[in-house]
């Protein structure tokens, strides 16, 4: 009622929308611009440590950073590449150790937690971790001030704690996965282990399977979305690195009427039938309608995919490692194989 | 109603003297017109929205429902609940706001000034965190208790000391307790994000995606309390003359306030349980009603109900039409309209002592 009462709620609403949207506005120039920055990597000094991130920012340190504080979305892929952070933070972090689907294989008992969904950046806890380097992802590589989980107003204070590296979460998931491998190697991880070789084989096999299944089942239309109690968000495949990757593999993904860089088309729940599809991949973030409730949902109950029981979870916080992407692709391949044409 | 009426209170207080501008038949006709407008707005809210639906389907969705027709399902399962909730919550909060302004003689009063919605929010956050409740049907009773507890606390603090519960003391106590309860809720939410995810939606204040069952559950309280409040008009008229005058006319002002506030608590607790905290309606509507119908609370109260129902339903409809094919939460629409209105109010109204 009073505006005072709404403060925690309002900020949370904004925060959640940010979290849902996965990025800030203003992605005007192309992704290639940010990539161009990487070309300068060769010009780094021979002593000390340096890495040029996907915003084109080069971080130079006297020695290779040991104490890493990483946003959960970046920590999950880096974990698979053998990096063990001292601490994690960000929208998907939690003191309970439950990092949701974003957390991947991270062992929560081994890391400090310096953020959570309501306060992704906890400055004092982050400072207490005393990191040499902070790593997060970015959904807008061309926007110098937009870091995932780090509100722009807090950026200077976070930068005071340690330099920040941002890895692209947009573009193409396979490209980003290789970038995470590069970063892991630069941070001293052994990326030539038998486990990683095996993971890579599994990833390659998953990709081949997905491509062949997608070719066989190109008649199946797949709709990626996020739906909560009030609104419906249709994922725009070119903005989502995982969906862009699946599209390239031949998966027939519904493309909504969305501006490039907007990540979603936002719709009223009344518009549930705007995009018919055979399969619905529904975001597994907290607060979303779970797949089993689609059949009885007031508006989605009438969607052909719901009626056919072909609604499955989608990890919106896809993990850009061989293990993470292999699992995601296997899930999609299985879904394509098990689904029927219903439109 | 008789519980309020003391034989020594004159029936004709200044606010109740009919002026040439506001004759009884005119006021009655005006009320009927407003109720008619309310029905029309409610029908528009069923007929129009994000999805284009024919009048025929909208009609059939209500009266000749065929679950095979998607448009009819939308009318029945999405638009009907939100319309009923907007009408009920809008009207009820407006009445509660009117009573609050009358009782505290403060034109900026609304139900949350007593910490009622903050109390409800805290109770929900607590029951989700510590009792593991997750469904609205479970925690609505907690919201109710929280609203009651907060108001009792405010009243206890506001009544302490010499002179009992004066408007200023009540308002101050309300501000302090509200701040305390909000801070507690924020702390809980910050410390426990699982709680946050469950109650975030409920705390956002909206008529969309709400369960009609909850409205049915609270409707006896809502209807009873709204009706009781509408009959409080005479008492509020006497109170509006000022504490001394009201007492000199034989009114037990403390008892009248307590009884009035009890109904406000019932209304607000019920409304908040259904739709979460929704602002502006309780604050603005009494002023609109007063501008239309004059100073007599016996008329302001029913007018407030009609206007509040119209306002919230129209705001929800506007939110659905303004950003098609998406939609805006009604709380955002009322805030957008409410902020400038509040400024206008503060600049033009002399706040009662």
XYZ file of C-alpha atoms in Angstrom:
696
model
C 0.000 0.000 0.000
C 2.452 2.655 1.107
C 5.437 3.090 -1.126
C 7.591 2.327 1.878
C 6.176 -1.140 2.043
C 6.891 -1.744 -1.593
C 10.586 -1.003 -1.477
C 11.908 -4.528 -0.889
C 9.269 -5.914 -3.165
C 9.795 -3.409 -5.909
C 13.529 -3.799 -6.019
C 13.071 -7.525 -6.025
C 10.634 -7.284 -8.886
C 13.125 -5.297 -10.871
C 15.857 -7.670 -9.880
C 13.845 -10.662 -10.901
C 12.966 -9.161 -14.192
C 16.633 -8.489 -14.780
C 17.308 -12.015 -13.808
C 14.622 -13.270 -16.112
C 15.746 -11.103 -18.908
C 19.330 -12.043 -18.302
C 20.753 -8.778 -19.509
C 20.374 -5.035 -19.555
C 19.060 -3.114 -22.503
C 21.164 -1.454 -25.140
C 22.792 -4.099 -27.237
C 23.239 -1.957 -30.297
C 26.547 -2.778 -31.850
C 27.537 -6.211 -32.946
C 29.078 -8.924 -30.949
C 31.987 -8.939 -33.361
C 33.174 -5.604 -32.008
C 33.837 -7.109 -28.628
C 35.525 -10.057 -30.213
C 37.841 -7.683 -32.063
C 39.303 -6.727 -28.706
C 40.655 -10.214 -28.316
C 43.028 -9.715 -31.199
C 45.202 -7.634 -28.920
C 45.864 -10.565 -26.698
C 49.150 -11.289 -28.475
C 50.527 -7.943 -27.316
C 50.596 -8.947 -23.648
C 53.769 -8.728 -21.588
C 55.822 -11.885 -21.190
C 56.097 -11.606 -17.414
C 53.084 -11.626 -15.151
C 49.618 -12.686 -16.176
C 47.116 -11.162 -18.534
C 43.833 -12.077 -20.128
C 41.567 -10.162 -22.477
C 37.910 -10.827 -21.735
C 34.887 -10.765 -24.023
C 34.295 -7.091 -23.417
C 37.775 -6.464 -24.813
C 39.094 -5.568 -21.363
C 42.609 -6.794 -20.649
C 43.355 -7.628 -17.057
C 47.052 -7.607 -16.193
C 48.395 -8.968 -12.931
C 51.887 -9.466 -11.554
C 51.267 -13.172 -11.268
C 48.646 -15.692 -12.155
C 45.572 -15.129 -9.925
C 45.095 -17.867 -7.357
C 42.119 -16.714 -5.324
C 39.134 -16.607 -7.663
C 35.682 -15.228 -6.862
C 33.298 -16.290 -9.611
C 29.659 -15.704 -10.430
C 27.796 -19.029 -10.367
C 26.992 -18.799 -14.080
C 30.715 -18.601 -14.883
C 31.834 -20.827 -12.011
C 29.830 -23.824 -13.269
C 31.595 -24.106 -16.651
C 34.982 -23.214 -15.154
C 34.480 -25.909 -12.516
C 34.080 -28.474 -15.274
C 37.356 -27.234 -16.749
C 39.094 -27.840 -13.431
C 38.970 -24.403 -11.826
C 38.169 -24.380 -8.099
C 37.067 -20.919 -6.965
C 37.491 -19.707 -3.410
C 34.065 -18.115 -3.525
C 30.967 -17.675 -5.657
C 28.425 -14.857 -5.912
C 25.609 -13.709 -8.159
C 21.907 -14.089 -8.829
C 22.101 -17.873 -8.711
C 24.261 -18.133 -5.605
C 22.703 -19.086 -2.289
C 23.863 -19.592 1.270
C 21.909 -22.838 1.252
C 24.341 -24.232 -1.310
C 21.510 -24.748 -3.763
C 22.591 -22.914 -6.882
C 19.714 -24.273 -8.958
C 20.293 -25.575 -12.439
C 22.886 -22.846 -12.926
C 25.252 -24.485 -10.457
C 26.166 -27.549 -12.496
C 28.809 -29.652 -10.782
C 30.010 -27.015 -8.320
C 30.563 -28.536 -4.876
C 28.910 -25.889 -2.697
C 30.623 -27.130 0.464
C 34.009 -26.041 -0.860
C 33.199 -22.420 -1.714
C 32.454 -19.239 0.180
C 29.126 -17.685 -0.832
C 29.199 -13.902 -1.281
C 25.814 -13.217 -2.853
C 22.310 -14.501 -3.380
C 19.186 -13.875 -5.418
C 18.129 -10.831 -3.453
C 21.617 -9.384 -3.091
C 23.806 -10.885 -5.815
C 26.798 -8.799 -4.808
C 27.555 -8.740 -1.079
C 30.483 -6.353 -1.000
C 31.751 -7.139 2.471
C 31.649 -10.860 1.953
C 33.279 -10.446 -1.447
C 36.046 -8.365 0.090
C 36.447 -10.955 2.850
C 37.112 -13.630 0.227
C 40.078 -11.449 -0.747
C 40.096 -12.521 -4.390
C 42.890 -11.896 -6.907
C 40.348 -11.909 -9.720
C 36.566 -11.731 -10.089
C 34.897 -13.507 -12.992
C 31.354 -13.242 -14.267
C 29.525 -13.520 -17.567
C 28.033 -10.834 -19.761
C 24.910 -10.865 -21.898
C 25.928 -7.633 -23.600
C 29.641 -7.837 -24.442
C 29.544 -4.443 -26.159
C 28.212 -2.639 -23.092
C 31.270 -1.785 -20.959
C 29.248 -1.355 -17.748
C 26.920 -4.325 -17.937
C 28.181 -7.257 -15.927
C 25.909 -10.144 -14.952
C 25.003 -9.999 -11.236
C 26.948 -6.768 -10.692
C 24.691 -3.766 -10.620
C 26.254 -0.857 -12.453
C 26.221 1.371 -9.368
C 28.284 -1.230 -7.479
C 30.771 -1.746 -10.287
C 33.472 0.663 -8.992
C 33.344 -0.907 -5.526
C 33.584 -4.410 -6.951
C 36.477 -3.327 -9.143
C 38.194 -2.022 -6.023
C 38.072 -5.524 -4.561
C 39.671 -7.144 -7.615
C 39.751 -6.761 -11.396
C 36.767 -8.243 -13.210
C 36.720 -10.535 -16.223
C 33.475 -11.004 -18.144
C 32.938 -14.008 -20.390
C 30.275 -13.798 -23.059
C 27.064 -15.733 -22.412
C 25.534 -14.658 -25.681
C 26.563 -15.419 -29.241
C 27.148 -19.167 -29.680
C 27.435 -21.649 -26.825
C 30.083 -23.749 -28.601
C 32.280 -20.690 -29.175
C 31.781 -19.589 -25.576
C 32.649 -23.064 -24.319
C 36.034 -22.856 -26.048
C 36.542 -19.428 -24.520
C 35.915 -20.866 -21.054
C 38.484 -23.543 -21.864
C 40.972 -20.811 -22.824
C 40.295 -18.920 -19.611
C 40.629 -22.076 -17.521
C 43.963 -22.845 -19.162
C 45.142 -19.276 -18.611
C 44.208 -19.658 -14.946
C 46.427 -22.700 -14.717
C 43.931 -25.539 -15.026
C 45.088 -28.714 -16.712
C 42.747 -28.923 -19.673
C 44.399 -32.062 -21.090
C 43.130 -34.502 -18.497
C 41.551 -37.811 -19.531
C 38.300 -36.663 -17.892
C 38.141 -33.575 -20.065
C 39.055 -35.573 -23.159
C 36.202 -37.912 -22.335
C 33.845 -34.990 -21.711
C 34.831 -33.528 -25.025
C 34.109 -36.815 -26.785
C 30.732 -36.969 -25.124
C 30.096 -33.371 -26.206
C 31.071 -34.090 -29.811
C 28.907 -37.212 -29.842
C 25.976 -35.271 -28.347
C 26.389 -32.666 -31.043
C 26.403 -35.289 -33.812
C 23.358 -36.989 -32.307
C 21.536 -33.696 -32.033
C 22.337 -32.821 -35.635
C 21.155 -36.156 -36.985
C 18.037 -36.183 -34.786
C 17.245 -32.587 -35.696
C 17.518 -33.488 -39.374
C 15.187 -36.455 -38.896
C 12.745 -34.507 -36.772
C 12.920 -31.142 -38.529
C 9.102 -31.181 -38.596
C 9.061 -30.690 -34.803
C 8.823 -27.080 -33.740
C 10.354 -26.260 -30.365
C 9.264 -23.269 -28.283
C 11.619 -22.008 -25.554
C 9.928 -19.880 -22.942
C 9.724 -18.599 -19.396
C 6.278 -18.365 -17.861
C 5.350 -17.156 -14.393
C 2.004 -16.395 -12.808
C 1.521 -13.178 -14.694
C 3.507 -13.019 -17.880
C 4.953 -15.111 -20.621
C 8.379 -14.599 -22.153
C 9.246 -16.247 -25.463
C 12.996 -16.745 -25.925
C 14.474 -15.122 -29.013
C 16.939 -17.769 -30.321
C 19.574 -15.437 -31.841
C 20.113 -13.819 -28.427
C 20.538 -17.078 -26.536
C 23.887 -18.731 -27.091
C 22.479 -22.219 -26.458
C 19.487 -21.747 -28.747
C 21.636 -20.200 -31.481
C 23.858 -23.277 -31.220
C 20.882 -25.657 -31.457
C 19.507 -23.699 -34.395
C 22.833 -24.093 -36.157
C 22.576 -27.823 -35.430
C 19.293 -27.829 -37.332
C 16.751 -27.737 -34.503
C 13.550 -26.043 -35.602
C 13.118 -23.370 -32.937
C 10.235 -20.896 -32.874
C 11.460 -17.358 -33.485
C 9.222 -14.761 -31.805
C 8.578 -11.214 -32.880
C 11.350 -9.682 -30.785
C 13.935 -6.979 -31.333
C 17.476 -8.332 -31.652
C 19.128 -8.073 -28.261
C 15.850 -8.088 -26.364
C 16.264 -11.807 -25.512
C 12.500 -12.293 -25.131
C 9.179 -11.337 -26.530
C 7.048 -10.432 -23.552
C 3.434 -11.529 -23.823
C 0.275 -11.607 -21.770
C -0.773 -15.066 -20.614
C -3.791 -14.629 -22.887
C -1.339 -14.912 -25.788
C -0.299 -18.473 -24.899
C -1.356 -19.803 -28.305
C 0.476 -17.125 -30.300
C 3.228 -19.584 -31.145
C 2.004 -23.122 -31.687
C 4.729 -25.724 -31.283
C 5.152 -29.453 -30.807
C 7.488 -29.150 -27.842
C 7.721 -26.545 -25.100
C 11.053 -26.149 -23.346
C 10.179 -24.229 -20.194
C 12.710 -22.358 -18.084
C 13.476 -24.174 -14.848
C 14.236 -20.996 -12.916
C 12.479 -20.658 -9.547
C 9.052 -19.067 -9.820
C 8.214 -20.497 -13.218
C 5.267 -22.735 -14.006
C 6.584 -26.322 -13.708
C 6.204 -28.560 -16.812
C 3.648 -30.840 -15.134
C 1.293 -27.885 -14.577
C 1.068 -26.881 -18.229
C -1.737 -29.307 -19.046
C -4.013 -27.734 -16.432
C -2.781 -24.164 -16.871
C -5.618 -21.687 -17.607
C -4.172 -20.609 -20.945
C -1.354 -23.057 -21.717
C -3.707 -25.961 -21.162
C -4.929 -25.343 -24.698
C -1.446 -25.348 -26.223
C -0.838 -28.410 -28.423
C 2.473 -29.191 -26.692
C 0.802 -29.104 -23.252
C -2.044 -31.299 -24.404
C 0.429 -33.813 -25.807
C 2.391 -33.753 -22.546
C 5.429 -32.522 -24.451
C 6.623 -29.874 -22.027
C 10.128 -30.327 -20.621
C 12.454 -28.175 -18.541
C 15.025 -25.882 -20.102
C 18.066 -24.796 -18.113
C 18.015 -21.129 -18.943
C 21.380 -20.869 -17.189
C 22.973 -23.279 -19.645
C 26.457 -24.341 -18.657
C 29.079 -23.582 -21.268
C 31.391 -26.530 -20.654
C 31.686 -29.846 -22.539
C 29.821 -31.596 -19.732
C 27.167 -28.905 -19.451
C 26.454 -28.548 -23.154
C 26.596 -32.314 -23.701
C 23.936 -32.845 -21.045
C 21.769 -30.066 -22.495
C 22.070 -31.483 -26.016
C 21.351 -35.033 -24.876
C 18.244 -33.760 -23.091
C 17.091 -32.001 -26.258
C 17.871 -35.011 -28.476
C 15.926 -37.328 -26.187
C 13.019 -34.899 -26.174
C 13.003 -34.666 -29.965
C 13.129 -38.453 -30.243
C 10.325 -39.002 -27.770
C 7.963 -36.312 -29.049
C 5.272 -36.519 -31.643
C 4.190 -34.055 -34.264
C 1.072 -32.414 -32.805
C 0.684 -29.230 -34.814
C -25.193 0.127 13.445
C -27.059 0.709 16.595
C -23.919 -0.042 18.575
C -22.511 3.303 17.492
C -25.530 5.427 18.008
C -25.699 7.171 21.277
C -29.089 8.793 21.911
C -27.470 12.100 22.709
C -25.697 12.396 19.357
C -27.759 14.697 17.175
C -28.764 13.163 13.893
C -28.093 16.290 11.959
C -24.429 17.251 12.042
C -23.081 19.942 9.674
C -21.868 17.508 7.025
C -25.324 16.008 6.841
C -27.217 19.232 6.209
C -28.299 19.124 2.643
C -27.046 21.929 0.518
C -28.655 23.079 -2.694
C -25.816 21.467 -4.596
C -26.224 17.990 -3.168
C -29.825 16.955 -2.841
C -30.611 13.432 -1.762
C -32.252 12.379 -5.079
C -29.282 13.769 -7.027
C -26.878 11.832 -4.850
C -28.875 8.641 -5.163
C -29.041 9.034 -8.933
C -25.310 9.708 -9.027
C -24.637 6.533 -7.077
C -26.784 4.516 -9.434
C -24.947 5.986 -12.411
C -21.605 5.125 -10.833
C -22.704 1.569 -10.136
C -23.810 1.381 -13.771
C -20.398 2.635 -14.892
C -18.847 -0.017 -12.667
C -20.842 -2.752 -14.364
C -19.875 -1.400 -17.793
C -16.170 -1.253 -16.883
C -16.356 -4.804 -15.521
C -17.949 -5.977 -18.762
C -15.276 -4.164 -20.784
C -12.661 -5.884 -18.647
C -14.165 -9.227 -19.657
C -14.564 -8.263 -23.267
C -11.198 -6.600 -23.941
C -7.640 -7.589 -23.123
C -4.432 -8.734 -24.659
C -6.142 -11.305 -26.859
C -8.786 -10.191 -29.351
C -11.987 -11.978 -28.466
C -15.400 -11.617 -30.085
C -18.315 -10.349 -28.028
C -19.999 -13.662 -28.682
C -17.116 -15.667 -27.228
C -16.886 -13.301 -24.272
C -20.594 -13.804 -23.618
C -20.458 -17.554 -24.093
C -17.392 -17.784 -21.875
C -19.605 -16.555 -19.047
C -22.988 -18.010 -19.795
C -22.615 -20.834 -22.286
C -19.124 -22.088 -21.668
C -17.484 -24.457 -24.090
C -14.089 -25.524 -22.786
C -12.985 -26.434 -26.305
C -12.988 -22.786 -27.358
C -9.757 -21.133 -26.263
C -11.178 -17.605 -26.227
C -13.957 -18.691 -23.902
C -11.449 -20.345 -21.599
C -9.477 -17.105 -21.468
C -12.579 -15.133 -20.525
C -13.605 -17.642 -17.915
C -10.296 -18.611 -16.354
C -8.215 -15.453 -16.729
C -10.443 -12.421 -17.225
C -13.336 -13.313 -14.943
C -11.144 -13.877 -11.854
C -9.116 -10.727 -12.334
C -12.231 -8.657 -12.968
C -14.042 -9.947 -9.888
C -10.933 -9.463 -7.791
C -10.384 -5.936 -9.121
C -13.987 -4.975 -8.370
C -13.974 -6.506 -4.901
C -10.500 -5.379 -3.859
C -10.787 -1.927 -5.443
C -14.140 -1.212 -3.848
C -13.171 -2.631 -0.478
C -9.834 -0.823 -0.243
C -11.539 2.440 -1.191
C -14.058 2.006 1.620
C -11.274 1.102 4.042
C -9.324 4.174 2.953
C -12.349 6.389 3.434
C -12.922 5.071 6.935
C -9.227 5.518 7.720
C -9.293 9.127 6.564
C -12.454 9.761 8.548
C -11.228 8.092 11.690
C -7.788 9.684 11.695
C -9.018 12.956 10.154
C -5.971 12.810 7.937
C -6.500 13.199 4.174
C -3.341 11.211 3.452
C -4.440 8.199 5.475
C -4.940 4.833 3.855
C -5.077 1.302 5.248
C -1.320 0.841 5.225
C -0.864 3.789 7.562
C -1.886 1.424 10.338
C 0.710 -1.100 9.269
C -2.027 -3.475 8.189
C -0.580 -4.509 4.848
C 2.924 -4.544 6.292
C 1.682 -6.846 9.037
C 0.085 -9.130 6.474
C 3.260 -9.200 4.385
C 5.399 -10.035 7.377
C 3.041 -12.797 8.486
C 3.243 -14.351 5.037
C 7.020 -14.103 4.928
C 7.232 -15.657 8.403
C 4.862 -18.509 7.663
C 6.631 -19.340 4.417
C 10.042 -19.224 6.074
C 9.317 -21.014 9.322
C 6.134 -22.990 8.721
C 6.970 -24.091 5.194
C 3.702 -22.830 3.738
C 3.754 -22.376 0.001
C 0.187 -22.187 -1.309
C -1.773 -18.934 -1.060
C -4.687 -20.893 0.441
C -2.464 -21.755 3.383
C -0.923 -18.417 4.123
C -3.926 -16.212 3.572
C -5.039 -16.792 7.155
C -1.599 -15.816 8.315
C -1.893 -12.610 6.301
C -5.171 -11.970 8.043
C -3.697 -12.525 11.485
C -0.706 -10.394 10.608
C -2.942 -7.520 9.559
C -4.905 -7.772 12.777
C -1.804 -8.073 14.940
C -0.138 -5.076 13.333
C -3.185 -2.886 13.759
C -3.635 -3.942 17.375
C 0.006 -3.123 18.000
C -0.360 0.281 16.368
C -3.476 0.976 18.343
C -1.887 -0.143 21.598
C 1.124 2.092 21.021
C -1.032 4.940 19.718
C -3.405 4.785 22.687
C -0.710 4.710 25.328
C -0.226 7.729 27.491
C -2.495 10.653 28.196
C -5.504 11.398 26.026
C -5.952 7.990 24.390
C -5.696 7.421 20.648
C -5.515 10.797 18.988
C -5.211 10.942 15.194
C -1.657 12.227 15.338
C -0.548 9.623 17.856
C -2.156 6.860 15.825
C -0.531 8.087 12.628
C 2.872 8.305 14.288
C 2.511 4.863 15.823
C 1.415 3.577 12.418
C 4.453 5.020 10.696
C 6.819 3.597 13.285
C 5.265 0.127 13.408
C 4.966 0.001 9.606
C 8.637 0.812 9.243
C 9.508 -1.832 11.816
C 7.401 -4.516 10.133
C 8.725 -3.644 6.666
C 12.274 -3.810 7.927
C 11.604 -7.210 9.439
C 10.097 -8.485 6.192
C 13.052 -7.162 4.206
C 15.460 -8.837 6.575
C 13.658 -12.152 6.265
C 13.609 -11.915 2.485
C 17.264 -10.950 2.313
C 18.301 -13.811 4.536
C 16.172 -16.439 2.904
C 15.832 -16.395 -0.825
C 13.561 -19.427 -0.952
C 11.014 -17.372 0.928
C 11.614 -14.647 -1.556
C 10.753 -16.745 -4.561
C 7.527 -17.976 -3.006
C 6.170 -14.681 -1.757
C 7.673 -12.354 -4.336
C 4.726 -12.796 -6.613
C 2.217 -12.372 -3.838
C 3.950 -9.256 -2.532
C 3.981 -7.623 -5.945
C 0.348 -6.542 -5.660
C -1.649 -7.638 -8.658
C -5.038 -8.905 -9.706
C -3.612 -11.119 -12.465
C -2.913 -14.800 -11.967
C -4.686 -14.797 -8.614
C -6.749 -17.652 -7.370
C -10.476 -16.998 -7.276
C -10.827 -19.536 -4.473
C -9.049 -17.147 -2.137
C -11.564 -14.450 -2.982
C -14.411 -16.826 -2.120
C -12.688 -17.758 1.128
C -12.363 -14.173 2.301
C -15.607 -12.894 0.783
C -17.710 -13.240 3.951
C -15.279 -10.987 5.811
C -14.920 -8.637 2.890
C -18.639 -8.225 2.263
C -19.543 -8.055 5.950
C -16.901 -5.487 6.765
C -17.618 -3.341 3.703
C -21.326 -3.279 4.506
C -20.594 -2.427 8.132
C -18.304 0.397 7.037
C -20.861 1.826 4.659
C -23.184 2.225 7.647
C -20.473 4.062 9.593
C -21.200 7.277 7.695
C -22.960 9.084 10.498
C -20.253 8.275 13.023
C -17.562 9.537 10.659
C -19.538 12.740 10.139
C -19.575 13.328 13.868
C -15.863 12.524 14.152
C -15.129 14.902 11.287
C -16.295 17.783 13.491
C -13.253 17.252 15.681
C -12.443 15.351 18.828
C -13.865 17.902 21.265
C -17.070 18.475 19.340
C -17.652 14.772 18.880
C -17.188 14.157 22.588
C -19.341 17.094 23.552
C -22.045 15.530 21.413
C -21.794 12.429 23.554
C -19.749 10.183 21.278
C -17.314 7.733 22.782
C -14.706 8.564 20.152
C -12.253 5.872 21.189
C -14.867 3.165 20.961
C -16.040 4.448 17.571
C -12.470 4.484 16.275
C -11.796 0.996 17.592
C -14.875 -0.439 15.939
C -14.181 1.395 12.675
C -10.594 0.237 12.641
C -11.655 -3.324 13.277
C -13.600 -3.289 10.029
C -10.725 -1.601 8.216
C -8.460 -4.409 9.416
C -10.878 -7.042 8.195
C -11.144 -5.390 4.793
C -7.446 -4.758 4.363
C -6.387 -8.178 5.602
C -8.840 -9.809 3.217
C -7.918 -7.575 0.273
C -4.200 -8.030 0.841
C -4.662 -11.797 1.118
C -6.299 -11.866 -2.275
C -4.266 -9.380 -4.288
C -1.205 -8.492 -2.228
C -0.551 -4.897 -1.280
C -2.172 -2.488 -3.752
C -1.709 1.198 -3.155
C -3.345 4.399 -4.286
C -6.960 3.213 -4.443
C -7.480 3.566 -0.699
C -5.808 6.958 -0.716
C -7.258 8.627 -3.791
C -10.777 7.332 -3.984
C -12.161 9.089 -0.879
C -11.013 12.409 -2.321
C -12.648 11.769 -5.658
C -15.833 10.740 -3.893
C -15.718 13.826 -1.686
C -15.241 16.050 -4.714
C -18.307 14.536 -6.335
C -20.697 14.155 -3.458
C -19.640 16.598 -0.744
C -18.646 16.136 2.893
C -21.306 13.670 4.055
C -19.686 10.310 4.799
C -23.029 8.558 4.496
C -22.683 9.235 0.773
C -18.906 9.282 0.470
C -18.702 5.648 1.603
C -20.931 4.046 -1.037
C -19.531 6.386 -3.684
C -16.031 5.334 -2.646
C -16.911 1.692 -3.093
C -18.187 2.272 -6.629
C -15.327 4.569 -7.605
C -12.677 2.279 -6.105
C -14.065 -0.707 -7.976
C -14.135 1.289 -11.214
C -10.617 2.668 -10.683
C -8.918 -0.650 -10.040
C -10.789 -2.484 -12.783
C -10.057 0.320 -15.254
C -6.394 0.462 -14.216
C -6.060 -3.269 -14.763
C -7.789 -3.012 -18.137
C -5.572 -0.075 -19.125
C -2.496 -2.068 -18.151
C -3.631 -4.888 -20.400
C -4.390 -2.663 -23.362
C -1.495 -0.196 -23.086
C 1.296 -2.680 -23.724
C -0.356 -5.305 -25.902
C 0.567 -8.061 -26.505
C 2.290 -7.908 -23.101
C 0.670 -6.321 -20.042
C 1.483 -4.048 -17.124
C 0.785 -4.989 -13.518
C -2.087 -3.048 -12.048
C 0.189 -1.932 -9.215
C 2.414 -0.196 -11.770
C -0.545 1.504 -13.426
C -1.951 2.750 -10.122
C 1.506 3.951 -9.076
C 1.924 5.840 -12.366
C -1.420 7.558 -11.882
C -1.137 7.769 -8.107
C 2.145 9.652 -7.773
C 1.034 12.810 -9.607
C -2.308 12.644 -7.818
C -0.592 12.532 -4.450
C 1.447 15.610 -5.336
C -1.710 17.412 -6.409
C -3.416 16.393 -3.180
C -0.551 17.526 -0.999
C -0.480 20.888 -2.744
C -4.173 21.617 -2.623
C -5.418 20.058 0.611
C -5.018 21.465 4.060
C -4.113 18.579 6.304
C -6.386 18.375 9.328
C -4.660 18.792 12.664
